[in-house]
Amino acid sequence: MEITDRIFAFPWLDPAANNCNTYLLRSEKRILVDPGHHHLFQYVEDHLAGLSLSVRDIDVVIITHAHPDHMESVRQFMETSALIAVHQLEMEFVREMAPHYAETLGKRGFEPHLLLQEGDLRIGDIALQVVHTPGHSPGSICLYWPEEKALFTGDLIFNQGIGRTDLPGGNGQALKSSVRKASALDVEILLPGHGDVISGRDAVRKNFEDVENFWFAYI
């Protein structure tokens, strides 16, 4: 699904299996955000093929957070030249959870090439901002692309929903603070880890307001 001429969404629509939305940022470099579950990766490969691309055409894979439904497929890129990026705190969380993640990440384990921190991230001619948004997990991030006014939110916020806080590393108060932090950005396209993309500044703003007015009472 083409969102803009440089942003493509591979939305997961099958309710029979939990998997995340995957996004492709395409310019001088090709960036894949959240490749999803390993056993469901054919879905991403099919979408890439529809754009005349394969896994070997991806330059950077960015993980918004380290839950299996978002990051398991990093193993698909271990034999390619793609760089894998994850927030530094999230990588500490992965190491802490290593006994539970061993099967998820395969026998070789997982070490990223880039440990992200909050701030600017330039990849080719794509200038992103890494926004640390803990709450769903300790090192969860959003990616903000100011030029496109696009925000990739992982599992921070969805269309009329928010990420869970009852998993290891979750924190309700941190999630509230992160949602408010993200809501201050100038966003016209909100691209969540699950569910529908939200387009239009007013629609994005209303979604932040609706989430705070309804969901904040439950976390």
CSV table of C-alpha atoms in Angstrom, one decimal:
chain,number,residue,atom,x,y,z
A,1,MET,CA,0.0,0.0,0.0
A,2,GLU,CA,1.5,3.3,-1.1
A,3,ILE,CA,1.1,6.0,1.6
A,4,THR,CA,3.3,8.6,-0.1
A,5,ASP,CA,5.8,8.2,-2.9
A,6,ARG,CA,8.5,7.3,-0.2
A,7,ILE,CA,6.4,5.4,2.3
A,8,PHE,CA,4.8,2.0,1.8
A,9,ALA,CA,2.7,0.1,4.3
A,10,PHE,CA,2.5,-3.7,4.4
A,11,PRO,CA,-0.5,-3.9,6.8
A,12,TRP,CA,-1.2,-7.2,8.6
A,13,LEU,CA,-4.9,-7.9,8.1
A,14,ASP,CA,-5.3,-11.6,8.9
A,15,PRO,CA,-7.1,-11.9,12.3
A,16,ALA,CA,-6.1,-15.5,12.6
A,17,ALA,CA,-2.5,-14.7,13.5
A,18,ASN,CA,-0.9,-12.0,15.5
A,19,ASN,CA,1.7,-10.0,13.4
A,20,CYS,CA,2.7,-6.4,13.1
A,21,ASN,CA,2.4,-3.9,10.2
A,22,THR,CA,5.7,-3.5,8.4
A,23,TYR,CA,6.7,-0.3,6.7
A,24,LEU,CA,9.2,0.5,3.9
A,25,LEU,CA,10.8,3.9,3.6
A,26,ARG,CA,12.2,4.2,0.1
A,27,SER,CA,14.7,6.9,-1.1
A,28,GLU,CA,18.5,6.8,-1.6
A,29,LYS,CA,18.4,4.0,1.0
A,30,ARG,CA,15.7,1.5,1.8
A,31,ILE,CA,14.6,1.2,5.4
A,32,LEU,CA,12.3,-1.6,6.7
A,33,VAL,CA,10.5,-0.9,10.0
A,34,ASP,CA,9.5,-4.0,12.0
A,35,PRO,CA,9.8,-7.1,9.8
A,36,GLY,CA,7.4,-9.1,12.0
A,37,HIS,CA,7.2,-12.8,12.8
A,38,HIS,CA,9.7,-15.2,11.2
A,39,HIS,CA,7.1,-17.7,10.2
A,40,LEU,CA,4.9,-15.0,8.6
A,41,PHE,CA,7.7,-13.2,6.7
A,42,GLN,CA,6.6,-14.5,3.3
A,43,TYR,CA,3.9,-11.7,3.5
A,44,VAL,CA,6.7,-9.1,3.7
A,45,GLU,CA,8.6,-10.8,0.9
A,46,ASP,CA,5.5,-10.8,-1.3
A,47,HIS,CA,5.0,-7.0,-0.8
A,48,LEU,CA,8.7,-6.3,-1.5
A,49,ALA,CA,8.5,-8.4,-4.7
A,50,GLY,CA,5.5,-6.3,-5.7
A,51,LEU,CA,7.9,-3.3,-5.6
A,52,SER,CA,10.6,-5.3,-7.5
A,53,LEU,CA,12.6,-5.6,-4.3
A,54,SER,CA,13.9,-8.5,-2.1
A,55,VAL,CA,15.5,-8.7,1.4
A,56,ARG,CA,18.9,-8.0,-0.2
A,57,ASP,CA,17.8,-4.6,-1.3
A,58,ILE,CA,17.1,-3.5,2.2
A,59,ASP,CA,19.8,-1.2,3.7
A,60,VAL,CA,18.6,-0.8,7.3
A,61,VAL,CA,16.1,-2.7,9.4
A,62,ILE,CA,14.8,-0.6,12.4
A,63,ILE,CA,13.0,-2.4,15.3
A,64,THR,CA,10.5,-0.2,17.2
A,65,HIS,CA,10.6,-2.7,20.1
A,66,ALA,CA,11.8,-6.2,20.8
A,67,HIS,CA,8.6,-8.2,21.0
A,68,PRO,CA,8.6,-11.3,18.7
A,69,ASP,CA,5.8,-10.1,16.5
A,70,HIS,CA,7.9,-7.1,15.5
A,71,MET,CA,11.5,-8.4,15.4
A,72,GLU,CA,11.6,-12.1,14.9
A,73,SER,CA,12.3,-11.8,11.2
A,74,VAL,CA,15.7,-10.0,11.8
A,75,ARG,CA,17.1,-13.5,11.2
A,76,GLN,CA,16.1,-13.1,7.6
A,77,PHE,CA,18.7,-10.3,7.2
A,78,MET,CA,21.6,-12.0,9.0
A,79,GLU,CA,23.1,-13.2,5.7
A,80,THR,CA,22.6,-9.8,4.0
A,81,SER,CA,24.4,-6.5,4.2
A,82,ALA,CA,21.4,-4.8,6.0
A,83,LEU,CA,22.2,-3.0,9.2
A,84,ILE,CA,19.9,-3.9,12.2
A,85,ALA,CA,19.0,-1.0,14.5
A,86,VAL,CA,17.3,-1.1,17.9
A,87,HIS,CA,17.3,1.3,20.9
A,88,GLN,CA,20.1,0.7,23.4
A,89,LEU,CA,17.7,0.2,26.3
A,90,GLU,CA,15.6,-2.3,24.3
A,91,MET,CA,18.8,-4.3,23.6
A,92,GLU,CA,19.5,-4.4,27.3
A,93,PHE,CA,15.9,-5.7,27.7
A,94,VAL,CA,16.5,-8.4,25.0
A,95,ARG,CA,19.7,-9.6,26.8
A,96,GLU,CA,17.8,-9.7,30.1
A,97,MET,CA,15.1,-11.8,28.4
A,98,ALA,CA,17.5,-13.9,26.4
A,99,PRO,CA,16.5,-17.3,27.9
A,100,HIS,CA,12.9,-16.6,26.6
A,101,TYR,CA,14.1,-15.1,23.3
A,102,ALA,CA,16.5,-17.9,22.2
A,103,GLU,CA,14.0,-19.8,20.0
A,104,THR,CA,12.6,-16.5,18.7
A,105,LEU,CA,16.0,-15.3,17.4
A,106,GLY,CA,17.4,-18.6,16.2
A,107,LYS,CA,20.6,-20.4,17.2
A,108,ARG,CA,22.9,-17.6,16.3
A,109,GLY,CA,21.3,-15.1,18.7
A,110,PHE,CA,21.0,-11.4,17.9
A,111,GLU,CA,23.4,-8.5,18.0
A,112,PRO,CA,22.4,-5.2,16.3
A,113,HIS,CA,24.7,-3.1,14.2
A,114,LEU,CA,23.3,0.2,15.5
A,115,LEU,CA,22.2,1.0,19.1
A,116,LEU,CA,19.8,3.9,18.8
A,117,GLN,CA,19.3,6.7,21.2
A,118,GLU,CA,16.9,9.6,21.2
A,119,GLY,CA,17.8,12.2,18.6
A,120,ASP,CA,18.5,12.6,14.9
A,121,LEU,CA,19.1,9.6,12.6
A,122,ARG,CA,20.2,10.2,9.0
A,123,ILE,CA,20.2,7.3,6.6
A,124,GLY,CA,21.2,8.4,3.1
A,125,ASP,CA,18.9,11.4,2.4
A,126,ILE,CA,16.3,10.3,4.9
A,127,ALA,CA,16.5,12.4,8.1
A,128,LEU,CA,14.5,10.8,10.9
A,129,GLN,CA,14.1,11.5,14.6
A,130,VAL,CA,14.3,8.7,17.1
A,131,VAL,CA,11.8,9.4,19.9
A,132,HIS,CA,12.2,7.2,23.0
A,133,THR,CA,8.7,6.2,24.0
A,134,PRO,CA,8.8,3.6,26.9
A,135,GLY,CA,5.8,2.1,28.4
A,136,HIS,CA,5.0,-0.9,26.2
A,137,SER,CA,8.6,-1.9,26.7
A,138,PRO,CA,11.6,-0.1,28.2
A,139,GLY,CA,13.3,0.8,24.9
A,140,SER,CA,10.3,1.3,22.7
A,141,ILE,CA,10.7,4.0,20.1
A,142,CYS,CA,8.7,6.0,17.6
A,143,LEU,CA,10.3,7.1,14.4
A,144,TYR,CA,9.4,10.6,13.2
A,145,TRP,CA,10.1,11.7,9.6
A,146,PRO,CA,9.6,15.5,9.7
A,147,GLU,CA,9.8,16.0,6.0
A,148,GLU,CA,6.8,13.6,5.5
A,149,LYS,CA,5.2,14.6,8.8
A,150,ALA,CA,5.0,10.8,9.4
A,151,LEU,CA,5.2,9.0,12.8
A,152,PHE,CA,5.8,5.3,13.0
A,153,THR,CA,4.5,4.4,16.5
A,154,GLY,CA,5.2,0.7,17.0
A,155,ASP,CA,2.9,-0.4,19.8
A,156,LEU,CA,2.7,3.0,21.5
A,157,ILE,CA,-0.6,4.1,20.0
A,158,PHE,CA,-3.0,2.7,17.4
A,159,ASN,CA,-6.2,3.9,15.8
A,160,GLN,CA,-8.4,4.2,19.0
A,161,GLY,CA,-6.0,2.1,21.1
A,162,ILE,CA,-2.7,1.9,23.0
A,163,GLY,CA,-0.1,-0.8,23.6
A,164,ARG,CA,-0.3,-3.2,26.4
A,165,THR,CA,1.5,-2.5,29.7
A,166,ASP,CA,1.1,-5.9,31.3
A,167,LEU,CA,4.0,-7.6,29.6
A,168,PRO,CA,7.5,-7.7,31.0
A,169,GLY,CA,9.0,-4.2,31.1
A,170,GLY,CA,5.6,-2.5,30.6
A,171,ASN,CA,4.7,0.6,32.6
A,172,GLY,CA,1.4,2.4,32.5
A,173,GLN,CA,2.6,5.8,33.7
A,174,ALA,CA,5.5,5.7,31.3
A,175,LEU,CA,3.1,4.9,28.4
A,176,LYS,CA,0.9,7.9,29.3
A,177,SER,CA,4.0,10.2,29.3
A,178,SER,CA,5.1,8.7,26.0
A,179,VAL,CA,1.7,9.2,24.3
A,180,ARG,CA,1.7,12.8,25.4
A,181,LYS,CA,5.2,13.3,24.2
A,182,ALA,CA,4.4,11.9,20.7
A,183,SER,CA,1.2,13.9,20.5
A,184,ALA,CA,3.3,17.1,20.6
A,185,LEU,CA,4.9,16.3,17.2
A,186,ASP,CA,3.6,17.8,14.0
A,187,VAL,CA,2.1,14.6,12.5
A,188,GLU,CA,-0.1,14.2,9.4
A,189,ILE,CA,0.3,10.4,9.0
A,190,LEU,CA,0.3,8.1,12.0
A,191,LEU,CA,1.6,4.6,11.1
A,192,PRO,CA,1.0,2.2,14.0
A,193,GLY,CA,2.4,-1.3,14.6
A,194,HIS,CA,-1.1,-2.8,14.3
A,195,GLY,CA,-4.4,-1.7,12.7
A,196,ASP,CA,-5.2,1.2,10.4
A,197,VAL,CA,-3.0,4.1,9.3
A,198,ILE,CA,-4.4,7.4,10.2
A,199,SER,CA,-4.1,10.2,7.7
A,200,GLY,CA,-4.7,14.0,8.2
A,201,ARG,CA,-3.5,16.3,10.9
A,202,ASP,CA,-7.0,16.7,12.4
A,203,ALA,CA,-7.6,12.9,12.5
A,204,VAL,CA,-4.3,12.2,14.1
A,205,ARG,CA,-4.8,14.9,16.7
A,206,LYS,CA,-8.3,13.6,17.5
A,207,ASN,CA,-7.0,10.1,17.9
A,208,PHE,CA,-4.5,11.2,20.5
A,209,GLU,CA,-7.2,13.1,22.3
A,210,ASP,CA,-9.6,10.1,22.2
A,211,VAL,CA,-7.0,7.7,23.4
A,212,GLU,CA,-6.1,10.0,26.4
A,213,ASN,CA,-9.7,10.6,27.3
A,214,PHE,CA,-10.7,7.0,27.2
A,215,TRP,CA,-7.7,4.7,27.7
A,216,PHE,CA,-5.7,6.6,30.2
A,217,ALA,CA,-8.3,5.7,32.9
A,218,TYR,CA,-7.4,2.1,32.5
A,219,ILE,CA,-3.6,2.2,32.8
